[in-house]
Amino acid sequence: MFKIKIKNFSKRKLPELIMELIGSFSIDGDLQYHADLSQLKYYIPPSDPNNANYDLGYNVTSICHKPDLYTKLDDILKWISDNFNQLEKPLSPNEGHWLSVDFVCNRGALKKLFSSPYKKDDGWIICASKYRDTIYLCEYYTDKRASNVSFNIKNKVYSHGLKFIQYMVADHPAHKPNLSVPFNECKKFRCVFKTKFGDHSLLYTGKIDSISSEQPMEDTLIGKKFKIIEMKTLSLYNKNGNLYGKLNPDRVVDWWSQNYLTGIDTTICGLKVKNAVRMIKEYPTHILPQFSKIDCNVDKCKMFCEIFLNHVKRIVIKDHDECMYKFQWDSSTKDIVRYSEESPNNEMYTFLKPWFISKTEKHKFPINVRN
C-alpha cells in the first residue's frame, strides 16, 4: 500500500506532456487488427451548425456494439511487433532495456489515473508486468465498473453519442456521412503516441473519432497536416446555446484527459434537446474544466498520474515471468493505492502474450532464443 499525497501540488513542479504521433492502425468489424488506415474517418462540418436537426434515435437499434470483453494490450503489442526497429534502443552486451520507453499502455489506463482525484463512485484496477525493463500497464474493471459497462452498452444516451458521430463523419473528406450503414462499434482507428511526461517516457494508443483534412490520407498520417477531432453530445438549456447546468467533474476530467493525452485542441459538441441535436458548437480543450459543477483543477490530475507512475517504477522490479503486480484504487479510500504480487500464470490478469515475448526474443535476442 502507498499514498498519493497531492495536497501541496501547487508548490511542486508540474509535469509537462511532450507528445509525438509515431503510428496508427485499424480494427475491423470482427475486431481484427490491420496495419493500415482502413477505419480512418473524416470530419464533415455541418452546413449550418446553428440549425442542425439530427435525430439520434434514427436506426439506433441497428448499432452493433462491441462485445463486453477485455482486449487487454493485444492491439498495441501487435503494433510494436510490426515496428521493432522504430522503438528499440541500442543495446550493450549487459543491458536488457530494449524499448526506448518506460511504460506501454492504452490511453484508457492513463485516463483513469488522471480522473482519480475527482472520481466519487468508481475505482480501478491496473496491472503491471515488466519485460526487458519496460513496464506494461493494463486496466481491468472492478466488479462495480463491469456492471456499469454492461449498463452503458444498453443505455440510450450511450447509443446516441455513437449515432451523433455517424452524422458527422465520412470515409473520405469529399463524401457525405452515410447513415444507411449500421454503426459498428468494433470498428476503430487508433493512433500510437510516444510521449515524455515529467520524468517518464510512455508509449500508448488512443481511439480517434475522426480527423479534419481537406485531402484524403494515404498510407500514413506521419508528417501530414490534419487535426484530430473528438465528438460529444451535451444537453441544451435554450435556443441561445446555453448548456443545461454544469457537468459532474469526473465526466469533465474524462473529456479533458482524453484530449490532453492525444493532442486534441477542439471538441465538437452536438447540443441536444431530448433525442435530437439542434446545434453544433466547438469547445477548446482548455475550457472544458469550466463545465464542471465544482472547481476542477487539472494540475491535480497531472500530479496524481505522475506520482502513481513514480511508485510503479519503484515497486515493479520483478520480471513478468516471476510475478505480475496488481494495483487497486477506490474512491472511498481517496489517496491510498493498494498493490499485490500475483502469479504470472493468473489467467484473469495476465496480458503479456507468449507470442509477443517469443517474437521479440527472436528479433532482438536470437542468441538467448537458441540457448
XYZ file of C-alpha atoms in Angstrom:
371
model
C 0.000 0.000 0.000
C 1.157 3.561 -0.696
C -0.359 7.019 -0.536
C -0.604 9.623 -3.272
C -0.446 12.957 -1.482
C -1.238 15.919 -3.715
C -2.455 18.474 -1.162
C 0.507 20.734 -1.861
C 0.608 20.047 -5.578
C 0.624 23.776 -6.370
C 4.127 24.007 -4.874
C 5.518 21.163 -6.973
C 6.911 21.387 -10.454
C 4.138 20.208 -12.747
C 4.972 17.533 -15.321
C 4.739 18.593 -18.954
C 3.478 16.332 -21.727
C 5.624 16.294 -24.858
C 3.868 14.158 -27.428
C 4.787 12.647 -30.797
C 2.494 10.725 -33.151
C 4.508 7.753 -34.384
C 1.961 5.396 -35.933
C -1.592 4.150 -36.351
C -3.647 1.054 -37.125
C -7.229 -0.069 -37.751
C -9.545 -2.591 -36.078
C -12.281 -4.024 -38.307
C -15.843 -5.063 -37.502
C -14.644 -8.502 -36.377
C -12.057 -6.966 -34.012
C -9.208 -7.934 -36.344
C -6.036 -5.829 -36.486
C -4.911 -4.140 -39.737
C -1.745 -2.102 -40.194
C -3.478 0.478 -42.387
C -5.851 3.475 -42.476
C -8.944 1.495 -43.468
C -11.007 2.667 -40.466
C -9.919 6.320 -40.592
C -12.874 8.731 -40.698
C -13.030 12.364 -41.781
C -14.938 15.128 -40.038
C -17.598 16.660 -42.294
C -18.615 20.097 -40.911
C -22.370 20.799 -40.914
C -23.638 23.322 -43.464
C -25.449 25.295 -40.763
C -24.124 24.492 -37.266
C -26.709 26.749 -35.599
C -29.637 24.957 -37.210
C -28.988 21.236 -37.025
C -31.669 18.595 -36.816
C -30.056 15.230 -36.157
C -32.401 12.546 -34.905
C -30.253 10.498 -32.517
C -32.886 7.805 -32.358
C -32.764 7.154 -36.109
C -31.909 3.500 -36.734
C -30.211 3.430 -33.327
C -31.283 -0.161 -32.661
C -29.108 -1.290 -35.576
C -25.899 -0.257 -33.781
C -23.532 -3.194 -33.457
C -21.994 -2.921 -30.001
C -18.614 -4.407 -29.250
C -18.575 -7.485 -27.004
C -18.212 -6.835 -23.292
C -14.745 -8.339 -23.049
C -11.171 -7.316 -22.486
C -8.933 -6.708 -25.464
C -6.121 -6.040 -22.974
C -2.975 -4.856 -24.798
C -3.273 -7.168 -27.799
C -3.551 -4.371 -30.364
C -0.595 -2.278 -29.219
C 1.519 -5.424 -28.830
C 0.788 -6.242 -32.478
C 1.781 -2.720 -33.494
C 5.026 -2.943 -31.508
C 5.841 -6.327 -33.047
C 5.439 -4.756 -36.502
C 7.609 -1.760 -35.601
C 10.513 -3.087 -33.533
C 13.081 -1.041 -35.431
C 11.219 2.193 -34.695
C 11.250 1.645 -30.931
C 14.321 -0.301 -29.923
C 17.313 1.356 -28.318
C 20.955 0.349 -28.821
C 21.994 -2.455 -26.501
C 25.289 -3.068 -24.776
C 26.087 -6.727 -24.035
C 24.933 -6.365 -20.413
C 21.885 -4.184 -21.000
C 18.382 -5.625 -21.099
C 16.322 -2.449 -21.699
C 15.439 -2.761 -25.364
C 12.489 -0.354 -25.819
C 13.066 3.388 -25.685
C 10.108 3.931 -23.296
C 9.465 3.287 -19.599
C 5.774 2.362 -19.947
C 3.472 0.819 -22.550
C -0.320 1.034 -22.147
C -3.602 2.160 -23.678
C -4.869 5.699 -23.186
C -7.745 4.339 -21.084
C -5.418 3.410 -18.220
C -3.920 6.901 -18.174
C -7.391 8.467 -18.270
C -8.256 6.510 -15.134
C -5.218 7.901 -13.361
C -5.891 11.487 -14.451
C -9.532 11.253 -13.390
C -8.888 9.745 -9.960
C -8.823 12.997 -7.914
C -12.423 13.710 -8.985
C -13.929 10.213 -9.013
C -16.711 9.728 -6.453
C -18.331 6.386 -7.193
C -15.826 4.288 -9.070
C -12.399 2.726 -8.767
C -9.862 0.998 -10.942
C -7.522 -1.960 -11.199
C -4.308 -1.511 -13.175
C -1.937 -4.438 -13.557
C 1.747 -4.138 -14.362
C 4.201 -6.578 -15.934
C 7.876 -5.869 -16.519
C 9.658 -7.141 -19.590
C 13.169 -6.105 -20.629
C 12.977 -3.129 -18.205
C 9.821 -1.679 -19.774
C 6.648 -1.766 -17.643
C 3.409 -2.718 -19.395
C 0.198 -1.399 -17.790
C -3.250 -2.866 -18.411
C -6.562 -1.637 -16.993
C -9.157 -4.048 -15.624
C -12.728 -3.480 -14.472
C -13.699 -3.519 -10.842
C -16.875 -5.528 -10.153
C -18.861 -2.300 -9.899
C -17.494 -0.846 -13.093
C -18.084 -4.083 -15.001
C -21.793 -3.800 -14.215
C -21.732 -0.131 -15.278
C -20.150 -1.035 -18.617
C -22.905 -3.565 -19.317
C -25.476 -0.937 -18.369
C -23.941 1.728 -20.606
C -23.995 -0.518 -23.655
C -27.769 -0.761 -23.252
C -28.139 2.925 -22.389
C -29.855 5.276 -24.869
C -27.515 8.163 -24.047
C -24.514 5.985 -24.880
C -26.038 4.909 -28.205
C -26.986 8.491 -29.032
C -23.336 9.506 -28.759
C -22.399 6.859 -31.305
C -25.186 7.977 -33.619
C -24.010 11.609 -33.405
C -20.560 10.567 -34.588
C -22.168 8.835 -37.569
C -23.885 12.103 -38.542
C -20.541 13.920 -38.538
C -18.049 11.659 -40.334
C -17.402 10.034 -43.707
C -14.785 7.714 -45.175
C -13.464 10.475 -47.498
C -13.239 14.249 -46.998
C -15.318 14.830 -50.155
C -18.096 12.413 -49.168
C -21.191 12.920 -47.052
C -21.999 10.981 -43.864
C -23.768 7.711 -44.624
C -26.498 6.826 -42.124
C -27.758 3.825 -44.069
C -24.871 1.653 -42.875
C -25.315 0.341 -39.304
C -22.764 1.772 -36.897
C -20.322 -0.941 -35.830
C -18.626 -0.080 -32.552
C -15.990 -2.770 -33.076
C -14.506 -0.736 -35.925
C -11.851 1.620 -34.646
C -8.996 3.739 -35.790
C -6.181 4.140 -33.291
C -3.156 6.384 -33.224
C 0.075 5.492 -31.451
C 1.796 8.165 -29.374
C 5.232 8.329 -27.829
C 5.365 10.904 -25.046
C 7.523 12.377 -22.356
C 5.556 13.089 -19.183
C 7.737 14.567 -16.457
C 10.492 12.018 -15.864
C 8.577 9.221 -17.593
C 8.510 8.108 -21.220
C 5.367 6.365 -22.442
C 4.024 4.585 -25.489
C 0.231 4.347 -25.757
C -2.651 4.199 -28.208
C -5.828 6.279 -28.375
C -9.040 5.740 -30.329
C -9.693 8.577 -32.787
C -13.247 9.603 -33.776
C -12.105 11.421 -36.925
C -9.656 13.876 -38.400
C -10.150 17.195 -40.170
C -8.359 17.270 -43.501
C -9.160 18.615 -46.958
C -7.151 15.845 -48.570
C -7.555 12.079 -48.104
C -4.689 10.388 -46.285
C -2.762 7.615 -47.981
C -0.576 5.033 -46.252
C 0.338 7.115 -43.187
C -0.545 10.133 -41.045
C 3.072 10.793 -40.113
C 4.254 14.154 -41.419
C 0.806 15.061 -42.783
C -1.255 18.168 -41.972
C -4.531 17.424 -40.160
C -6.398 17.878 -36.876
C -7.748 15.142 -34.635
C -11.419 15.756 -33.847
C -13.282 14.499 -30.762
C -17.103 14.486 -30.629
C -19.533 14.587 -27.698
C -23.195 15.388 -27.024
C -24.499 17.796 -24.388
C -27.973 18.943 -23.376
C -29.197 22.399 -24.376
C -30.978 24.722 -21.962
C -32.347 27.152 -24.528
C -32.063 28.135 -28.190
C -29.292 30.622 -27.424
C -26.920 27.747 -26.936
C -26.748 27.734 -23.148
C -25.989 24.366 -21.611
C -28.358 22.676 -19.236
C -26.492 23.101 -15.961
C -22.959 22.024 -15.181
C -21.414 18.566 -15.522
C -20.025 16.203 -12.927
C -16.283 16.825 -12.500
C -15.308 13.211 -13.234
C -17.027 13.446 -16.629
C -15.287 16.744 -17.361
C -11.874 15.350 -16.429
C -12.505 12.257 -18.559
C -13.116 14.516 -21.566
C -10.183 16.789 -20.809
C -7.679 13.962 -20.234
C -8.807 12.162 -23.381
C -7.990 15.268 -25.405
C -4.845 16.161 -23.469
C -3.262 12.746 -23.999
C -3.810 12.768 -27.768
C -3.173 16.435 -28.564
C -6.788 17.276 -29.375
C -7.412 21.009 -29.075
C -11.090 21.069 -30.095
C -14.180 19.081 -29.135
C -17.191 19.149 -31.470
C -20.330 19.103 -29.320
C -23.799 18.262 -30.511
C -26.142 20.311 -28.308
C -29.339 18.341 -27.987
C -32.934 18.713 -26.872
C -34.227 15.298 -25.828
C -33.266 12.948 -28.667
C -32.305 15.492 -31.323
C -29.171 17.592 -31.849
C -30.175 21.192 -32.572
C -26.825 22.986 -32.663
C -23.150 22.191 -33.211
C -20.532 24.048 -31.200
C -16.765 23.798 -30.903
C -15.135 23.959 -27.468
C -11.361 24.299 -26.984
C -9.874 21.654 -24.706
C -8.512 24.208 -22.240
C -12.002 25.490 -21.349
C -13.535 22.066 -20.650
C -12.786 22.306 -16.881
C -15.154 25.304 -16.784
C -18.059 22.915 -17.451
C -17.605 21.302 -14.029
C -20.097 21.782 -11.195
C -17.219 22.296 -8.783
C -13.762 23.771 -9.170
C -11.782 21.381 -11.364
C -8.013 21.825 -11.385
C -6.356 19.627 -13.996
C -2.939 20.216 -12.417
C -4.122 17.974 -9.601
C -4.854 15.266 -12.171
C -1.375 15.556 -13.680
C 0.256 15.213 -10.292
C -1.783 12.131 -9.362
C -0.690 10.373 -12.545
C 2.968 11.317 -12.169
C 3.153 10.219 -8.518
C 1.478 6.903 -9.340
C 4.000 6.232 -12.122
C 6.835 7.113 -9.719
C 5.604 4.461 -7.279
C 5.110 1.858 -10.009
C 8.706 2.314 -11.160
C 9.889 1.787 -7.593
C 7.677 -1.239 -6.888
C 7.706 -3.202 -10.154
C 11.141 -4.799 -10.078
C 10.467 -8.476 -10.832
C 10.159 -9.689 -14.404
C 6.863 -10.772 -15.983
C 7.705 -14.464 -15.648
C 8.256 -14.089 -11.885
C 5.096 -12.192 -10.979
C 2.503 -9.687 -12.105
C 1.669 -6.624 -9.990
C -1.930 -5.621 -9.281
C -2.659 -2.012 -8.262
C -6.120 -1.148 -6.973
C -7.674 2.201 -6.048
C -11.120 3.029 -4.721
C -12.674 6.483 -4.447
C -13.678 5.798 -0.841
C -10.021 5.469 0.171
C -9.067 8.688 -1.633
C -5.265 8.800 -1.699
C -4.490 5.146 -0.900
C -3.415 2.703 -3.614
C -3.157 -0.967 -2.667
C -0.993 -3.403 -4.557
C -0.154 -7.087 -4.513
C 2.053 -9.546 -6.322
C 0.075 -12.046 -8.373
C 1.081 -15.278 -10.035
C 2.428 -14.758 -13.578
C 0.072 -17.569 -14.635
C -3.078 -15.908 -13.301
C -5.296 -16.139 -16.383
C -7.612 -13.405 -15.171
C -4.920 -10.733 -15.206
C -2.139 -11.968 -17.484
C -1.871 -9.792 -20.581
C 1.697 -10.050 -21.955
C 1.081 -12.694 -24.598
C 3.548 -15.557 -25.241
C 3.544 -14.828 -28.982
C 4.748 -11.275 -28.274
C 7.580 -12.424 -26.000
C 8.598 -15.104 -28.499
C 8.625 -12.732 -31.456
C 10.590 -10.131 -29.505
C 13.217 -12.616 -28.375
C 13.680 -13.979 -31.893
C 14.031 -10.458 -33.294
C 16.277 -8.828 -30.717
C 17.877 -11.633 -28.725
C 18.380 -14.560 -31.126
C 21.282 -15.940 -29.067
C 19.046 -16.168 -25.984
C 16.384 -17.964 -28.016
C 18.861 -20.572 -29.298
C 20.116 -21.173 -25.777
